Amino acid sequence: MNIFATFKTRIDAVIGQLVAEGALPAGLDLSKVAAEPPREAAHGDVSTNAAMVLAKPAGKPPRDLATLLVERLKQVTDVTDASVAGPGFINLKIADNIWRDGLHDVLVQGTAYGDADVGKGEPINVEYVSANPTGPMHVGHARGAVVGDALARLLSKAGFAVTKEYYINDAGGQVDNVAAALRMRYLQVLGKITADDVKGALERKEIQYGGEYLIPAAEALVARDGDKWAAIEDPAQWVPALRDFTVAFMMKIVKEDLAALGVQHDVFTSEKALVTAGKVNDALKFLADAGLTYTGVLEPPKGKTPDDWEPRPQLLFKATQFGDEVDRPLAKSDGSWTYFAADIAYHKDKVDRGFTNLVNIWGADHGGYVKRVKAALSALTAGKGQLDVLLAQMVRIFNNGEPVKMSKRAGNFVTMRDLIDEVGKDVVRFIMLTRKNDAPLDFDYAKVTEKSRENPVFYVQYAHARGRSVFRHAAEMFPTADLSDAGLAKADFTRLTDPDEIGVMRGLANWPRTVEGAALAHEPHRLAFYMYDLASQFHALWNKGNDAAELRFLQAGDQAVSTARLALVRGVGLVIASGLKVFGVDPVEEMR
RNA sequence: GUCCCCGUAGCUCAGCUGGAUAGAGCACCAGAUUCCUAAUCUGGGGGUCGUGGGUUCAAAUCCCGCCGGGGACACCA
């Protein structure tokens, strides 16, 4: 049970009681009344803003109302004291046993501790990565992948029914371009042209993709089809077949890279399949029937008119009716659908599959695209659909402060693989989650593998490993003791009396509300900071034992106090493990 | 020209959707290792929250105007 939620309920009950007695007017809105940990522990255990929020509707000055509430709150179960502070805060002191009960919950629930039901089982669709199947993924994709995956796990923990989705852009011109590049590599593998010929074609911009990662794809094509495509010159003949081959090959690489990062999607939706199934036509008909499309001519963009700008009539979507700056084109000048048109169909498809709650993780370079997709979703769902777009900002790679720009295999960018090979998936994942998504992130190979407090991955893992180390010693010291979670749950927690021990239990009690808040705000990075803080509390408690031997976790002559403290150590380990689980990071047993 | 994001200690960043004296790490200074991992811990100095208004009991947080940095701006995806 979430301790702060419990007290929020009890505070509401007190207010309800005063209303029933006529001391407060009926119909007060209690939604803004909060029960939170005070900023400073010295203020108490639970703090509420009730008097300040209700002052105006109740027609009483905040401090008067607070005084009234305090008298009643003192009578509430588990409250040992209540006082008014500052402009009208009410600080409650509560019985230490509440924190001990919280620790008991941790041991009983394990890594499920902190699971919430704010999602009420509602479906939510999290779409992330969705990298074009044109080549290996880069570090930007890695960030999107990690943020999306952690958010999905976080939302699950908070009680949402999450679907993790990947949109394959396999229908546009760029996959035709890769097919053309693949054909060059194919001819190269067959010995019909040289590597320099390919380079020349790239420089003349006859092909757009020069990465060597296409060579294995070409070899695979030779293995499957021999040289049959070499003789066929007409693009209309070879493009469709080579395109499908390339997409399949690239998606295999994408999935392998994602697997190396521990990322797995539930659903892969193909743009081409949507087009083939007529979903684009359906979606546009839906908008047309609603009177939201028309044929018109767009103005040139102000301040930056392209050289080749010319007025052309196009089918447009009335995005301005939904808050966008201009109406957006659905058809190109040659009559084919735009990417946006297909994207509308894709989002309609999500809605048709039962999702009204959508989250998309995109790169920051797609920022200008957000409004039109939100507009489209609004139009498709009569305003009922919720779409949150998280833009993952730039990732810059360094090694000891020196920028790293090139990849061995991809040419002009650092790939996701490079990153994983360099520092391991756990470090990649954790570090990517130490910033909010809309802040740029610097990733330094040297710093993220450093063994110091400055490196949050290490610091948190070290706390976990230290806890495990205590257990290894405990098993020797108390060979007959039941050190399982269930056994520890039966320990005598009243032996935990040191202020810092209580403090750590307070920290554990904050986990559920941290999970809830982070999930609702779509901000998984908050968990990273929570874990760092908890680790810090734990390291501090550990070191207290260095100064005062009687505070060490293990007391050879006192099994009762030792098991109680082991329960606390285990509680910290479980909550850290639970946070790392959301991050998709494996907790370590020891540091080496 | 328009839109989006960012601006908090010398540096890197938090700040729990409006609350109390704005917090961490690094760096700097001073300390703690016969003892569960000192890879850690304890203490100290350091901030007009870019700036000017507004909203209210209360603003780093919400609204408006500026300044500075980044990104995106017809038919590409």
mmCIF file of C-alpha atoms (C1' of nucleotides) in Angstrom, chain A residues 39 47 52 56 85 89 91 132 173-174 298 301-302 308-310 312 314 325 329 332-333 339 365-366 369 371 435-436 438 451-453 458-459 462 466 469 473 513 525 532 542-543 546 552-554 590-591, chain B residues 1-8 11-27 31-33 35-42 56-58 60-61 69-77:
data_model
loop_
_atom_site.group_PDB
_atom_site.id
_atom_site.type_symbol
_atom_site.label_atom_id
_atom_site.label_comp_id
_atom_site.label_asym_id
_atom_site.label_seq_id
_atom_site.Cartn_x
_atom_site.Cartn_y
_atom_site.Cartn_z
ATOM 1 C CA ARG A 39 10.809 18.848 1.586
ATOM 2 C CA SER A 47 2.746 17.080 4.780
ATOM 3 C CA MET A 52 -4.198 26.326 1.742
ATOM 4 C CA LYS A 56 -10.814 30.121 -0.338
ATOM 5 C CA ALA A 85 3.798 25.529 9.623
ATOM 6 C CA PHE A 89 1.089 23.654 5.777
ATOM 7 C CA ASN A 91 2.879 18.523 9.044
ATOM 8 C CA ASN A 132 13.476 3.331 -41.629
ATOM 9 C CA GLY A 173 10.811 6.436 -52.058
ATOM 10 C CA GLN A 174 13.646 5.813 -49.641
ATOM 11 C CA LEU A 298 -0.284 26.450 -50.389
ATOM 12 C CA PRO A 301 6.885 29.352 -46.484
ATOM 13 C CA LYS A 302 7.734 32.811 -45.225
ATOM 14 C CA ASP A 308 12.108 25.750 -57.207
ATOM 15 C CA TRP A 309 8.927 26.873 -55.547
ATOM 16 C CA GLU A 310 5.880 26.896 -57.759
ATOM 17 C CA ARG A 312 0.514 23.691 -57.299
ATOM 18 C CA GLN A 314 -2.919 19.602 -54.020
ATOM 19 C CA GLU A 325 -0.147 26.562 -38.699
ATOM 20 C CA PRO A 329 -0.753 18.170 -48.189
ATOM 21 C CA LYS A 332 1.964 14.953 -54.088
ATOM 22 C CA SER A 333 1.885 16.836 -57.371
ATOM 23 C CA TYR A 339 3.949 10.223 -46.110
ATOM 24 C CA ASP A 365 14.151 16.586 -35.976
ATOM 25 C CA HIS A 366 10.505 15.546 -36.298
ATOM 26 C CA TYR A 369 5.574 17.163 -37.600
ATOM 27 C CA LYS A 371 1.080 19.353 -34.665
ATOM 28 C CA ARG A 435 18.099 12.843 -18.737
ATOM 29 C CA LYS A 436 14.605 13.874 -19.618
ATOM 30 C CA ASP A 438 13.803 16.826 -24.323
ATOM 31 C CA LYS A 451 33.763 3.564 -11.168
ATOM 32 C CA SER A 452 32.833 6.605 -9.147
ATOM 33 C CA ARG A 453 29.958 8.426 -7.593
ATOM 34 C CA PHE A 458 28.004 2.406 -11.220
ATOM 35 C CA TYR A 459 26.795 4.122 -8.089
ATOM 36 C CA TYR A 462 27.390 -0.694 -6.413
ATOM 37 C CA ARG A 466 27.085 -4.151 -1.582
ATOM 38 C CA SER A 469 27.783 -8.861 -0.329
ATOM 39 C CA HIS A 473 28.612 -12.738 4.850
ATOM 40 C CA ARG A 513 4.424 7.433 -5.652
ATOM 41 C CA HIS A 525 14.078 9.394 -16.101
ATOM 42 C CA TYR A 532 20.486 7.407 -7.253
ATOM 43 C CA TRP A 542 26.642 1.596 5.350
ATOM 44 C CA ASN A 543 29.339 4.056 6.261
ATOM 45 C CA ASN A 546 32.265 2.219 9.758
ATOM 46 C CA ARG A 552 26.771 -2.459 11.200
ATOM 47 C CA PHE A 553 24.199 -4.615 9.551
ATOM 48 C CA LEU A 554 25.665 -7.828 10.901
ATOM 49 C CA GLU A 590 29.130 -8.032 -7.145
ATOM 50 C CA MET A 591 31.475 -5.440 -8.582
ATOM 51 C "C1'" G B 1 9.207 35.315 -40.941
ATOM 52 C "C1'" U B 2 6.548 31.007 -38.284
ATOM 53 C "C1'" C B 3 6.540 26.763 -35.011
ATOM 54 C "C1'" C B 4 8.848 23.397 -31.235
ATOM 55 C "C1'" C B 5 12.584 22.533 -27.306
ATOM 56 C "C1'" C B 6 16.174 24.566 -23.903
ATOM 57 C "C1'" G B 7 18.217 28.688 -20.420
ATOM 58 C "C1'" U B 8 18.719 26.956 -12.410
ATOM 59 C "C1'" C B 11 30.897 22.883 -14.968
ATOM 60 C "C1'" U B 12 27.023 18.706 -15.802
ATOM 61 C "C1'" C B 13 22.105 18.462 -14.340
ATOM 62 C "C1'" A B 14 17.480 17.487 -10.643
ATOM 63 C "C1'" G B 15 13.364 20.145 -8.942
ATOM 64 C "C1'" C B 16 7.682 15.021 -7.776
ATOM 65 C "C1'" U B 17 2.594 19.180 -12.950
ATOM 66 C "C1'" G B 18 1.832 26.146 -8.088
ATOM 67 C "C1'" G B 19 4.108 25.369 -2.059
ATOM 68 C "C1'" A B 20 8.035 26.005 3.206
ATOM 69 C "C1'" U B 21 15.159 28.466 3.802
ATOM 70 C "C1'" A B 22 15.785 26.249 -4.688
ATOM 71 C "C1'" G B 23 18.731 20.629 -4.365
ATOM 72 C "C1'" A B 24 22.660 16.690 -6.132
ATOM 73 C "C1'" G B 25 27.343 15.377 -8.536
ATOM 74 C "C1'" C B 26 32.016 17.387 -10.413
ATOM 75 C "C1'" A B 27 35.628 21.000 -9.150
ATOM 76 C "C1'" G B 31 38.097 15.194 7.672
ATOM 77 C "C1'" A B 32 36.885 9.380 8.261
ATOM 78 C "C1'" U B 33 40.018 3.130 6.202
ATOM 79 C "C1'" C B 35 35.877 -3.167 10.890
ATOM 80 C "C1'" C B 36 29.931 -6.053 6.267
ATOM 81 C "C1'" U B 37 33.680 -3.732 -0.768
ATOM 82 C "C1'" A B 38 36.961 3.804 1.627
ATOM 83 C "C1'" A B 39 34.996 1.985 -5.997
ATOM 84 C "C1'" U B 40 32.300 4.638 -0.127
ATOM 85 C "C1'" C B 41 31.126 8.318 3.565
ATOM 86 C "C1'" U B 42 31.042 13.207 6.813
ATOM 87 C "C1'" U B 56 -2.609 34.661 -6.514
ATOM 88 C "C1'" C B 57 -2.471 33.380 -0.125
ATOM 89 C "C1'" A B 58 1.942 31.301 -2.761
ATOM 90 C "C1'" A B 60 12.154 28.129 -11.025
ATOM 91 C "C1'" U B 61 7.144 25.986 -12.184
ATOM 92 C "C1'" G B 69 21.369 28.554 -27.714
ATOM 93 C "C1'" G B 70 19.495 24.233 -30.580
ATOM 94 C "C1'" G B 71 16.016 22.017 -34.076
ATOM 95 C "C1'" A B 72 12.136 22.103 -37.914
ATOM 96 C "C1'" C B 73 9.727 24.791 -41.757
ATOM 97 C "C1'" A B 74 5.409 23.244 -49.959
ATOM 98 C "C1'" C B 75 5.420 18.003 -52.986
ATOM 99 C "C1'" C B 76 11.085 13.931 -49.037
ATOM 100 C "C1'" A B 77 10.473 10.139 -45.244
#
